Short mmCIF file of C-alpha atoms in Angstrom, two decimals:
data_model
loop_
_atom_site.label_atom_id
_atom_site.label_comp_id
_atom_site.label_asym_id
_atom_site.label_seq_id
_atom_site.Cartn_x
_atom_site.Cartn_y
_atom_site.Cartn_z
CA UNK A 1 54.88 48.87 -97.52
CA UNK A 2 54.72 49.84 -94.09
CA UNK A 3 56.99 47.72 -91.73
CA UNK A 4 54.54 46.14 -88.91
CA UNK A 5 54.15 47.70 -85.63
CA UNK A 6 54.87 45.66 -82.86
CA UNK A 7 52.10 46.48 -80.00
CA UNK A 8 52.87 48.64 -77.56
CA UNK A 9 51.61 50.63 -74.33
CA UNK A 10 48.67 53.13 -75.34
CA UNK A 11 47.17 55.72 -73.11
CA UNK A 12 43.66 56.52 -73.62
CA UNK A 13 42.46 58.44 -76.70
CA UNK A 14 39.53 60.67 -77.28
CA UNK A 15 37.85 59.08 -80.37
CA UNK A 16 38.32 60.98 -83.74
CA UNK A 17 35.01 63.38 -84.84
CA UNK A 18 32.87 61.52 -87.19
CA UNK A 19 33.82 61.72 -90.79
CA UNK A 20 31.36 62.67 -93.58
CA UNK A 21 28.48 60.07 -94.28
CA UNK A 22 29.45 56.80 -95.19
CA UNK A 23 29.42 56.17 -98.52
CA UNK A 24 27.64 53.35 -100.12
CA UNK A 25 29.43 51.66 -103.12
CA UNK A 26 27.59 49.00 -105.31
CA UNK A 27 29.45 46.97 -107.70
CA UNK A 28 31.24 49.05 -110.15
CA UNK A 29 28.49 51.80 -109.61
CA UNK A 30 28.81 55.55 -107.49
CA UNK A 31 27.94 55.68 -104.39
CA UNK A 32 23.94 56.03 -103.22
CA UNK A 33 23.05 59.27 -102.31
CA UNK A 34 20.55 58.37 -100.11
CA UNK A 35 20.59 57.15 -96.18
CA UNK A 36 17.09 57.47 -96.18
CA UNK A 37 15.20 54.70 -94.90
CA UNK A 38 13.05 54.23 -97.82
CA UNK A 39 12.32 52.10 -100.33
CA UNK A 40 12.24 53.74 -104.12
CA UNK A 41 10.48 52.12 -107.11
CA UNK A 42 13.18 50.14 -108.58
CA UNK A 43 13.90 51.96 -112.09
CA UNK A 44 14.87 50.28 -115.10
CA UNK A 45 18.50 49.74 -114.80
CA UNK A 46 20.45 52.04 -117.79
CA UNK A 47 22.72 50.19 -119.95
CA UNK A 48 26.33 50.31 -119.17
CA UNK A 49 28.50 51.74 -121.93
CA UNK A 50 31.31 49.11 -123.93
CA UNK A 51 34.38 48.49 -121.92
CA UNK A 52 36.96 48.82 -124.66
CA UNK A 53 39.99 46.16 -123.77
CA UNK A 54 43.10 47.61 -121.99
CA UNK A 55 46.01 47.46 -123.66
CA UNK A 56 49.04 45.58 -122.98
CA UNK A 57 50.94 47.04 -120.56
CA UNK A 58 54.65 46.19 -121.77
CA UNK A 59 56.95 44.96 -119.02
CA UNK A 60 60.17 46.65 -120.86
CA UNK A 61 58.71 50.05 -119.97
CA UNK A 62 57.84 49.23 -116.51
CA UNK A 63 61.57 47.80 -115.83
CA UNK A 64 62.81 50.95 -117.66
CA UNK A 65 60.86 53.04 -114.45
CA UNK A 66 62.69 50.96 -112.15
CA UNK A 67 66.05 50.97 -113.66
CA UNK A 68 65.76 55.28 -113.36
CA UNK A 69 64.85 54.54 -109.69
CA UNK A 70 67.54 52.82 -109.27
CA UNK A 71 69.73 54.74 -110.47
CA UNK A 72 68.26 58.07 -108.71
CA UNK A 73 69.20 55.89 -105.60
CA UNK A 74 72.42 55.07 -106.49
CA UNK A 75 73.33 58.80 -107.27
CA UNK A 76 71.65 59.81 -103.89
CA UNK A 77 73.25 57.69 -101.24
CA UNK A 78 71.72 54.29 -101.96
CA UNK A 79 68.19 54.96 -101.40
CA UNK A 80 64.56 57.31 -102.16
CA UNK A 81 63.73 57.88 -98.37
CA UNK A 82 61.26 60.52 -97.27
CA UNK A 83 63.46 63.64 -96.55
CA UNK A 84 66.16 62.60 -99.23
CA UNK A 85 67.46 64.09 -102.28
CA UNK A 86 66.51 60.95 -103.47
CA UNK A 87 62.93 60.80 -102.87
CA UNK A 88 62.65 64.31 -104.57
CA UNK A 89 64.60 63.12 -107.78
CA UNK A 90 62.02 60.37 -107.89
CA UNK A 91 58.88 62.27 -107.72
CA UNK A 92 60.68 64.23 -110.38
CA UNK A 93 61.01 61.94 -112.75
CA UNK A 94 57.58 60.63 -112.76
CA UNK A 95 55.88 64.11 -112.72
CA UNK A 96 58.12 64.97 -116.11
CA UNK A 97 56.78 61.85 -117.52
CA UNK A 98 53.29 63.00 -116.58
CA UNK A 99 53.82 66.38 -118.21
CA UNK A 100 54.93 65.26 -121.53
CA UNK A 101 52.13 63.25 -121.87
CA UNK A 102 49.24 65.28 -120.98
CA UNK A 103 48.43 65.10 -117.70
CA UNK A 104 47.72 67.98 -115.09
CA UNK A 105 50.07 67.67 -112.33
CA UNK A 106 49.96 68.88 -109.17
CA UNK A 107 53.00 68.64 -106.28
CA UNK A 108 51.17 68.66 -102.97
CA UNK A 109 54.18 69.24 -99.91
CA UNK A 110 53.52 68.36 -96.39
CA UNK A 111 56.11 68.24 -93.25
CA UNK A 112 56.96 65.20 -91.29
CA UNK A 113 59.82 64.40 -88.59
CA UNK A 114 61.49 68.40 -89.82
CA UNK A 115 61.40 67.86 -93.15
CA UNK A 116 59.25 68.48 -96.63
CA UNK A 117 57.52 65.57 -98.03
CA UNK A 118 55.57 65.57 -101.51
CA UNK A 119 52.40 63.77 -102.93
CA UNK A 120 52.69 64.17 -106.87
CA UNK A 121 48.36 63.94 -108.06
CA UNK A 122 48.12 63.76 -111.96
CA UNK A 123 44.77 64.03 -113.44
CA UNK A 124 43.86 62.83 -116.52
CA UNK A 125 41.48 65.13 -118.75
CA UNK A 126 37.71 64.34 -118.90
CA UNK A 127 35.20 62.09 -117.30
CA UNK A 128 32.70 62.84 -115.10
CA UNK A 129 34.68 64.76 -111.83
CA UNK A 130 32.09 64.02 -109.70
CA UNK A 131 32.73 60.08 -110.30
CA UNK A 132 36.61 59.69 -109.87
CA UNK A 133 38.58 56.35 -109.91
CA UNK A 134 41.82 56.95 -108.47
CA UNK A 135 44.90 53.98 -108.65
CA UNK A 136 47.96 55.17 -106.65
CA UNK A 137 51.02 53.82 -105.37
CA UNK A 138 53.52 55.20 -102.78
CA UNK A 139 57.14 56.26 -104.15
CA UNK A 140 58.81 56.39 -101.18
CA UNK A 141 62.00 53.27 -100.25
CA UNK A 142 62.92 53.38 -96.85
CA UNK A 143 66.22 54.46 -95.82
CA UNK A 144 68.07 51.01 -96.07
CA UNK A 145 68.07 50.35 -99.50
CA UNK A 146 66.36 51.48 -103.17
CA UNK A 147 62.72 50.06 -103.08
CA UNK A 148 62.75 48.80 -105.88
CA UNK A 149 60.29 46.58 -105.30
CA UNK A 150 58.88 48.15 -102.34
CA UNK A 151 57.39 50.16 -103.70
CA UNK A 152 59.04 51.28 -107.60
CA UNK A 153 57.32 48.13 -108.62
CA UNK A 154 53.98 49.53 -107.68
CA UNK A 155 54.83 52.84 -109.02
CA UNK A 156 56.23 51.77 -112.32
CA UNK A 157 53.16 49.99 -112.99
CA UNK A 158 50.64 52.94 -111.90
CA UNK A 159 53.29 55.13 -113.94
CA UNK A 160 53.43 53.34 -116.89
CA UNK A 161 49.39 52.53 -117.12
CA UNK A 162 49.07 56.15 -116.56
CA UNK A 163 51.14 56.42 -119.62
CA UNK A 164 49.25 54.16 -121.66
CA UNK A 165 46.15 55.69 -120.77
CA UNK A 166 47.52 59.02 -122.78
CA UNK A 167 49.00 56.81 -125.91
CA UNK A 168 45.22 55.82 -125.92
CA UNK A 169 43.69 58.92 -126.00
CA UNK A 170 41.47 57.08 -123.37
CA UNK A 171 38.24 58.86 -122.88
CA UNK A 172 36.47 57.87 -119.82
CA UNK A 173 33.00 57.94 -118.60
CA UNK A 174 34.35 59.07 -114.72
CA UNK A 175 37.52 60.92 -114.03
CA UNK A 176 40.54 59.33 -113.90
CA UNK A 177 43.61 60.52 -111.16
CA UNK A 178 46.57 58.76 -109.99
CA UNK A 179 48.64 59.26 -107.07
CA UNK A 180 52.44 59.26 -105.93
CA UNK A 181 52.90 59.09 -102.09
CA UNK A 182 55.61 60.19 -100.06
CA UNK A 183 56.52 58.78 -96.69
CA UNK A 184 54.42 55.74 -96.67
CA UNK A 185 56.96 54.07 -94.68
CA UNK A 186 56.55 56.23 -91.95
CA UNK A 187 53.11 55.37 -91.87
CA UNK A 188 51.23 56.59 -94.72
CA UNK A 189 52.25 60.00 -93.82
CA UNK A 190 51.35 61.11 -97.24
CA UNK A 191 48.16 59.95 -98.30
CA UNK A 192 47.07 60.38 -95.26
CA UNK A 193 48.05 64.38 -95.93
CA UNK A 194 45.71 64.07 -98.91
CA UNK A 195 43.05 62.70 -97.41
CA UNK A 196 42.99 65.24 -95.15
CA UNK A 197 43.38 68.14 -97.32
CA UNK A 198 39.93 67.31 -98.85
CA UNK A 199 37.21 68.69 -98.32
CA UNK A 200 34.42 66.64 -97.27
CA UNK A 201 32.80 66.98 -101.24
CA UNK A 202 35.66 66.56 -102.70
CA UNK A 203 36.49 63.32 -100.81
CA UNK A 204 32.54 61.73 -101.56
CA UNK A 205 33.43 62.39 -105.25
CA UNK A 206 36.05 59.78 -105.09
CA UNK A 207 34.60 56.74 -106.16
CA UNK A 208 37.36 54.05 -105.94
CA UNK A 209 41.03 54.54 -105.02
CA UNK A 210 43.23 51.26 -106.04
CA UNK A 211 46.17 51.07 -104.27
CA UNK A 212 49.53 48.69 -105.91
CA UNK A 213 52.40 47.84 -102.65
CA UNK A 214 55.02 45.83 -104.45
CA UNK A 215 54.02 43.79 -107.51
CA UNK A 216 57.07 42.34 -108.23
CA UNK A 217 58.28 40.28 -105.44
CA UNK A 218 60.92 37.80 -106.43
CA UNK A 219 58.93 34.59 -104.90
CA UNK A 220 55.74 36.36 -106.06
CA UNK A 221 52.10 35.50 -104.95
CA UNK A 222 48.80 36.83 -106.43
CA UNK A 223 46.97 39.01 -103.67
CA UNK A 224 43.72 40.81 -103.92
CA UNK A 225 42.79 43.21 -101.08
CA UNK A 226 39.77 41.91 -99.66
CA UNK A 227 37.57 44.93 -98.77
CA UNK A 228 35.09 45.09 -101.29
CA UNK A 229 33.81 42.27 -103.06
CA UNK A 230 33.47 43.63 -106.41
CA UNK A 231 36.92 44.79 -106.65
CA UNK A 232 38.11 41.79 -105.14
CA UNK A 233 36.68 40.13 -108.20
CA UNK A 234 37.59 42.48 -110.83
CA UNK A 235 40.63 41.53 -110.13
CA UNK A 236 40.24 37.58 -109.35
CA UNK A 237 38.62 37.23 -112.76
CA UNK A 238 41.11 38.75 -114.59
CA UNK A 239 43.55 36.44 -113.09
CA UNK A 240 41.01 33.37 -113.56
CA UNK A 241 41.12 34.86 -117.34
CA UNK A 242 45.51 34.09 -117.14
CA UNK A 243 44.82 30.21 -114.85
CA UNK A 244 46.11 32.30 -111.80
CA UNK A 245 44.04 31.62 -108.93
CA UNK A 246 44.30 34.76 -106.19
CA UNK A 247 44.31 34.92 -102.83
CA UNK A 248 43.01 37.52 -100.86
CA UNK A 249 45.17 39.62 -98.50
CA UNK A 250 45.58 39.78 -94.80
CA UNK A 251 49.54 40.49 -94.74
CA UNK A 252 49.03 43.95 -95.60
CA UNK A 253 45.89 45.04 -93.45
CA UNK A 254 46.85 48.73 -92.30
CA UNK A 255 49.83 48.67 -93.67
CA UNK A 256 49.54 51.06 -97.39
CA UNK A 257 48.14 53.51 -98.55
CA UNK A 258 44.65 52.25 -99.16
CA UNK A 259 44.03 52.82 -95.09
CA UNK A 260 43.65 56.53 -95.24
CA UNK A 261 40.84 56.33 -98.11
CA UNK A 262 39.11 53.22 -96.58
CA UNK A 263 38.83 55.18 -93.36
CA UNK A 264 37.47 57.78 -94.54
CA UNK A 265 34.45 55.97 -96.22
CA UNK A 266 35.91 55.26 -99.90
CA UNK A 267 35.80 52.07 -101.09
CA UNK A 268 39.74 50.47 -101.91
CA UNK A 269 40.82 47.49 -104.13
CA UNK A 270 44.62 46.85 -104.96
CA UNK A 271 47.09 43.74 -105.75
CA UNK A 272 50.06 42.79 -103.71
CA UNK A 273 52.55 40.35 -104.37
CA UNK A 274 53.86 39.45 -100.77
CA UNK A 275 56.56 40.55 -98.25
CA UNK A 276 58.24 39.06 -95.58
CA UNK A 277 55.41 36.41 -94.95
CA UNK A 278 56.47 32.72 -95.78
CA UNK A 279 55.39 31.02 -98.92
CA UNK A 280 53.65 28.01 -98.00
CA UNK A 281 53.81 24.95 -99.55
CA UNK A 282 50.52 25.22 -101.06
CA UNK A 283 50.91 28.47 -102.44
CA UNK A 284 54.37 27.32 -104.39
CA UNK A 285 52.59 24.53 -105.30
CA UNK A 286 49.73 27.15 -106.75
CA UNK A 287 52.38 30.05 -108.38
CA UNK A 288 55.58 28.65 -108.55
CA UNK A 289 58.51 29.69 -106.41
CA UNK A 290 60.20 28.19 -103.35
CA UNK A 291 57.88 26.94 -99.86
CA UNK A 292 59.70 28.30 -96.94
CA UNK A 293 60.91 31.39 -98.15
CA UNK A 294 59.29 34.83 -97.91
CA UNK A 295 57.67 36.50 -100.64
CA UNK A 296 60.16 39.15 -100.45
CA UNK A 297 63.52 38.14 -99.02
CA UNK A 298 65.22 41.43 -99.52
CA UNK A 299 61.61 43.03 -98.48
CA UNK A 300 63.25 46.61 -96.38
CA UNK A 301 66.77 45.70 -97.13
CA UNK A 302 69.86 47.09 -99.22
CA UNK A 303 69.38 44.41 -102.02
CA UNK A 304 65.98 45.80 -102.68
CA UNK A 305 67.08 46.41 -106.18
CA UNK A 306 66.37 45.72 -110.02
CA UNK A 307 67.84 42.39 -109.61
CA UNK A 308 64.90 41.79 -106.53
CA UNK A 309 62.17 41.70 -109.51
CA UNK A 310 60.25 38.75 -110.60
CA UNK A 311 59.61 39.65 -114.34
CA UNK A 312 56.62 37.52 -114.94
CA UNK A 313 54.38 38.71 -111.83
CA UNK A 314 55.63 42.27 -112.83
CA UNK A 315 54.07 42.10 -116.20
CA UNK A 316 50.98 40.41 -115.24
CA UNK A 317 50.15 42.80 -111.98
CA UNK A 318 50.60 45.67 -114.50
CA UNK A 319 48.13 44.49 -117.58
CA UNK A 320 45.81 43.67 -114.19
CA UNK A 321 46.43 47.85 -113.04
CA UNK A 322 45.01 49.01 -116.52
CA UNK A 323 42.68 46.33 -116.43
CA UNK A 324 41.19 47.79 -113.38
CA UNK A 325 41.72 51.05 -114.90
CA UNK A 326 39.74 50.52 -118.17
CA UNK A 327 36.57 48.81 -116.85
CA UNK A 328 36.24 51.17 -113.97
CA UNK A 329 36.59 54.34 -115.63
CA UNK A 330 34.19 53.12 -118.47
CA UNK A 331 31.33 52.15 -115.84
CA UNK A 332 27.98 53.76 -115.40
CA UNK A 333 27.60 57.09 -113.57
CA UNK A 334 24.05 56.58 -112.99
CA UNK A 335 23.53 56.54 -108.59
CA UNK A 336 22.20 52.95 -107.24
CA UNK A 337 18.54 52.42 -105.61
CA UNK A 338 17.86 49.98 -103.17
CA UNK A 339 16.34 49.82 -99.83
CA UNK A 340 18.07 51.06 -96.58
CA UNK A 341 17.70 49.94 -93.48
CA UNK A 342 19.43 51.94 -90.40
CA UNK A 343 19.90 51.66 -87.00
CA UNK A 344 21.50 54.98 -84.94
CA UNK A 345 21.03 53.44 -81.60
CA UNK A 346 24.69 53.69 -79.64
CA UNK A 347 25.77 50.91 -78.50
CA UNK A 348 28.76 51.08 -75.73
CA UNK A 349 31.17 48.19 -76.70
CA UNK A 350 33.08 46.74 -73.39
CA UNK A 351 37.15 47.25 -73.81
CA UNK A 352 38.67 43.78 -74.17
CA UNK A 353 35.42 41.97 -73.30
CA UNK A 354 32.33 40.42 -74.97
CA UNK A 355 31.07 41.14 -78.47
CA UNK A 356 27.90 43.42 -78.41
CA UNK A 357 25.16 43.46 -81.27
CA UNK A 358 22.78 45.96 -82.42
CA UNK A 359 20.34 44.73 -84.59
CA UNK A 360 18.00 45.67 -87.90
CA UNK A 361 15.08 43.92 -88.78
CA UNK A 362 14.26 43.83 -92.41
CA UNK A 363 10.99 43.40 -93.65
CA UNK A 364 9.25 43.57 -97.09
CA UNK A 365 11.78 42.25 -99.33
CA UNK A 366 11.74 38.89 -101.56
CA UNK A 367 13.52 35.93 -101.15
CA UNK A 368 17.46 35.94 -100.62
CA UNK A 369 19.55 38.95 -99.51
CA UNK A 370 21.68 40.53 -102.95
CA UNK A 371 25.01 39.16 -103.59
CA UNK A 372 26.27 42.55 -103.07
CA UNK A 373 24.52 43.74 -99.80
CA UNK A 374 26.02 47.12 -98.88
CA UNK A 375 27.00 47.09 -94.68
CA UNK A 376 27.52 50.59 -93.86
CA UNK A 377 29.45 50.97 -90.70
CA UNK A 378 29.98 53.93 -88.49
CA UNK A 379 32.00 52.86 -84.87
CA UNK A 380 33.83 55.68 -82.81
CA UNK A 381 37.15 54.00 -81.60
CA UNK A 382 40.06 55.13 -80.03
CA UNK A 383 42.34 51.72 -81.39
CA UNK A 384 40.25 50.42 -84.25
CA UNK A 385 42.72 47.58 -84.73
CA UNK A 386 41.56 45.55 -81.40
CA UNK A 387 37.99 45.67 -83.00
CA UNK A 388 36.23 42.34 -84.90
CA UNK A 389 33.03 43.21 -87.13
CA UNK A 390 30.63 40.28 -88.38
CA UNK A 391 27.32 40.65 -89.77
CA UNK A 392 25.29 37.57 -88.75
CA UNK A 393 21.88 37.39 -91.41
CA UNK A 394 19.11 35.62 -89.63
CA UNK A 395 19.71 32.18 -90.45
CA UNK A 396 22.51 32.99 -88.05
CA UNK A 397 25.70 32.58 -91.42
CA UNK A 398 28.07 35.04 -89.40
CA UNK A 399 30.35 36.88 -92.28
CA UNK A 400 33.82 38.71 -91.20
CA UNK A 401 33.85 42.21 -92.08
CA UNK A 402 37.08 42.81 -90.41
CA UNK A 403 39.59 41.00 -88.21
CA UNK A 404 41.95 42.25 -85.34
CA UNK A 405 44.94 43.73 -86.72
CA UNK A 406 47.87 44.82 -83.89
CA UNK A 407 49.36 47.42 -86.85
CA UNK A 408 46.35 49.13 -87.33
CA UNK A 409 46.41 51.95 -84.67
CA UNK A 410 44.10 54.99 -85.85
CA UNK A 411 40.60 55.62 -84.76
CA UNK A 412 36.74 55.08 -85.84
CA UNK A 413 35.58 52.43 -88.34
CA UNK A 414 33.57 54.29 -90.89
CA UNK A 415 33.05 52.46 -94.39
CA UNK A 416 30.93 50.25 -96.18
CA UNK A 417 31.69 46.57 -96.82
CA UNK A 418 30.36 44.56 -99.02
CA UNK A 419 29.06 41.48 -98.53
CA UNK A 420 27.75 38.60 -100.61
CA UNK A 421 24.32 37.26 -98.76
CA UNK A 422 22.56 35.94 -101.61
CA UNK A 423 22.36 32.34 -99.90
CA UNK A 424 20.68 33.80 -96.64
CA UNK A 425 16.91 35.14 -96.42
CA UNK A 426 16.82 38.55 -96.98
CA UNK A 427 13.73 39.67 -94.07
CA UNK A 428 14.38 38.75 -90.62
CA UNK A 429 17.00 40.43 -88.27
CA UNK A 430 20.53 41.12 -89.10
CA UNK A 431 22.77 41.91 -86.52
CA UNK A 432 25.90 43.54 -86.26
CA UNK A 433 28.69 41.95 -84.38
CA UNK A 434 31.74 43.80 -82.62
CA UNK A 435 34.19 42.85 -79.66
CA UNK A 436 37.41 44.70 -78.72
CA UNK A 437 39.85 41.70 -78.60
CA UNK A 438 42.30 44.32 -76.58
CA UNK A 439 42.91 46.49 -73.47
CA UNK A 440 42.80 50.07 -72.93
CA UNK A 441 40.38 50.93 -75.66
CA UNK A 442 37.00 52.76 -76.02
CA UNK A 443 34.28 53.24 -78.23
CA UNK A 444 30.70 52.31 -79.20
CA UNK A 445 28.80 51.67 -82.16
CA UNK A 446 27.28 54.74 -83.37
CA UNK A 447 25.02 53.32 -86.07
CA UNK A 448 24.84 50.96 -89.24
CA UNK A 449 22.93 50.29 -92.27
CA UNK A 450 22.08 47.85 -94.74
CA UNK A 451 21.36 48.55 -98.38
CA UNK A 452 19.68 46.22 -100.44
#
């Protein structure tokens, strides 16, 4: 994971050109096709196909990964760094292991600080390409120590689900691809590459990217990202399933891989098992493990190694990988309806003053607003991290879309959040909240959208 940015002085930034469309995500479902404002006859709703159980993923195999990683860091001077023989051997390894079991394989290169940096993409064959779930983890230590856990934890698990997908024989209703980044810990240099390198159809046919940052921390917790409801609870029920209860995560806003995709409209879920954050005393009390400590106490140091490994949350964030794996591949492919409501009024917001609103007022529906009401955003920004986004429903229950985050320093807020409303009335007006909690920013609100 990405080490935290401290803040610093910023000169003024022309905002980023607007992305493609936002894309609208319903639980477990591709995105709508639509914008329109419209309201379609609500078809019958197709049945979704069995979910065949993943398999056990077993914990020997992943902590085999690890113990090559550490031993490709060993042989290269001590670490897998962007730039270093031993980031190379890495990607290596896993892309043999890809090859022998079926997979098609692609090594993507980019350039960062003068040197060549590689994204390894495996694809697995069949399923629908225009529907693709993607999990991915970045490969990349920093140059202080192995990574073991941050991040060959997270890539042993994607590795070694991707591997179990091929004992399988899995054959998926949407595509399935998984991802190795490079130079993450410069700042998700390489996914970011990716992201980029799409074009604007290939990126809407991405239908979920899952992103795994350390899943093995020594004093572990159980961390959902928090983006999209559904995935949030994909994975919180699975833990439920084990008596885990999960928190969702605020320690790693910005900070992996998942920010590239989010930004650029796709909807991200992922697992985390904490860094340098203190465990509190509830949270021991909850998982185990000592209040007071971090997560991670070797988190971007030398003893990042196979000893840094907490066995237990290693096997259970990897059976929760495949999990997520196997029910998302196997969903339907059939597009959502619902009713979308727009507004593409601009709406200047004031650097580091008052929140603005711009509103929609919904009309026709029934009762209560869905449980998972689709909030399309679309703000040009030039330091998206000073922004905070609520959506206030007309009983006036205000719900946080995003919070301030001093790490997160790119442009624009373009995605779609989703947001459980079922306990407010559906018709009335919705507004959209946003201040810029910081100086030296600008931006404005270039339209939103509500699908229900």
């Amino acid at each position: 994971m990405t080490e935290r940015a401290p803040r610093r002085s910023r000169l003024r930034r022309t905002a980023l050109s607007a992305a493609a469309a936002v894309t609208l995500a319903a639980a477990f479902l591709a995105p709508a096709a639509s914008a329109a404002p419209k309201a379609p006859a609500a078809p019958v709703p197709a049945a979704a196909p069995a979910v065949a159980a993943a398999p056990d993923i077993p914990v020997a195999n992943v902590k085999a990964h690890l113990a090559q990683l550490q031993s490709i860091a060993t042989a290269n001077g001590g670490n897998r760094a962007h730039g270093r023989t031993g980031y190379k051997a890495s990607i290596d390894y896993v892309k043999g292991k890809l090859d022998a079991a079926g997979y098609t394989t692609s090594l993507k290169t980019f350039s960062y600080n003068g040197s060549t940096g590689y994204n390894l993409i495996a694809d697995w064959p069949g399923g629908d390409t225009s529907h693709v779930i993607m999990a991915g983890a970045h490969l990349d230590s920093v140059t202080g120590g192995p990574g073991i856990n941050d991040n060959g934890s997270g890539s042993a698990g994607v590795l070694e689900t991707a591997l179990a997908v091929s004992r399988a024989g899995l054959q998926p209703t949407k595509h399935l691809r998984f991802g190795w980044w490079g130079a993450e810990e410069y700042g998700m240099i390489g996914s970011q590459n990716y992201v980029n390198s799409l074009a604007a159809t290939e990126r809407s046919k991405i239908e979920t990217y899952l992103n795994f940052d350390m899943i093995g921390s020594p004093n572990p917790g159980y961390f959902t990202y928090r983006y999209d409801s559904a995935l949030d609870a994909l994975f919180r029920d699975y833990f439920a399933g084990l008596g885990i209860s999960t928190e969702q995560d605020f320690e790693g806003d910005g900070r992996s891989d998942h920010a590239p995709f989010q930004n650029a409209g796709i909807r991200v879920g992922g697992l985390f098992s904490g860094a340098d954050y203190t465990k509190t005393s509830a949270q021991a009390a909850k998982w185990g493990g000592t209040a007071g400590q971090p997560f991670d106490r070797c988190y971007h140091s030398s003893c990042d190694t196979t000893a840094n490994i907490n066995d237990t949350a290693l096997d259970r964030m990897s059976d929760a990988i495949a999990h997520a794996v196997w029910t998302l591949a196997a969903g339907s492919t059939t597009p959502p309806t619902g009713t979308v409501f727009e507004n593409t009024a601009d709406v200047q917001i004031p650097d580091y003053g008052s929140a603005v609103t711009s509103d929609i007022a919904v009309t026709g529906r029934t009762g209560n607003a869905p449980s998972a009401l689709q909030v399309g955003v679309d703000i040009k920004h030039t330091w998206r991290g000073d922004l905070v986004i609520d959506l206030v429903a007309p009983n006036g229950t205000s719900f946080r879309l995003k919070a301030s985050s001093g790490s997160d320093s790119a442009a624009n807020v373009q995605t779609t959040y989703t947001v459980n409303a079922s306990a407010a009335p559906a018709n009335g007006t919705w507004k959209l909240k946003v201040q810029d909690v910081g100086p030296q920013d600008t931006g404005y609100i270039d339209s939103w959208k509500l699908t229900f």
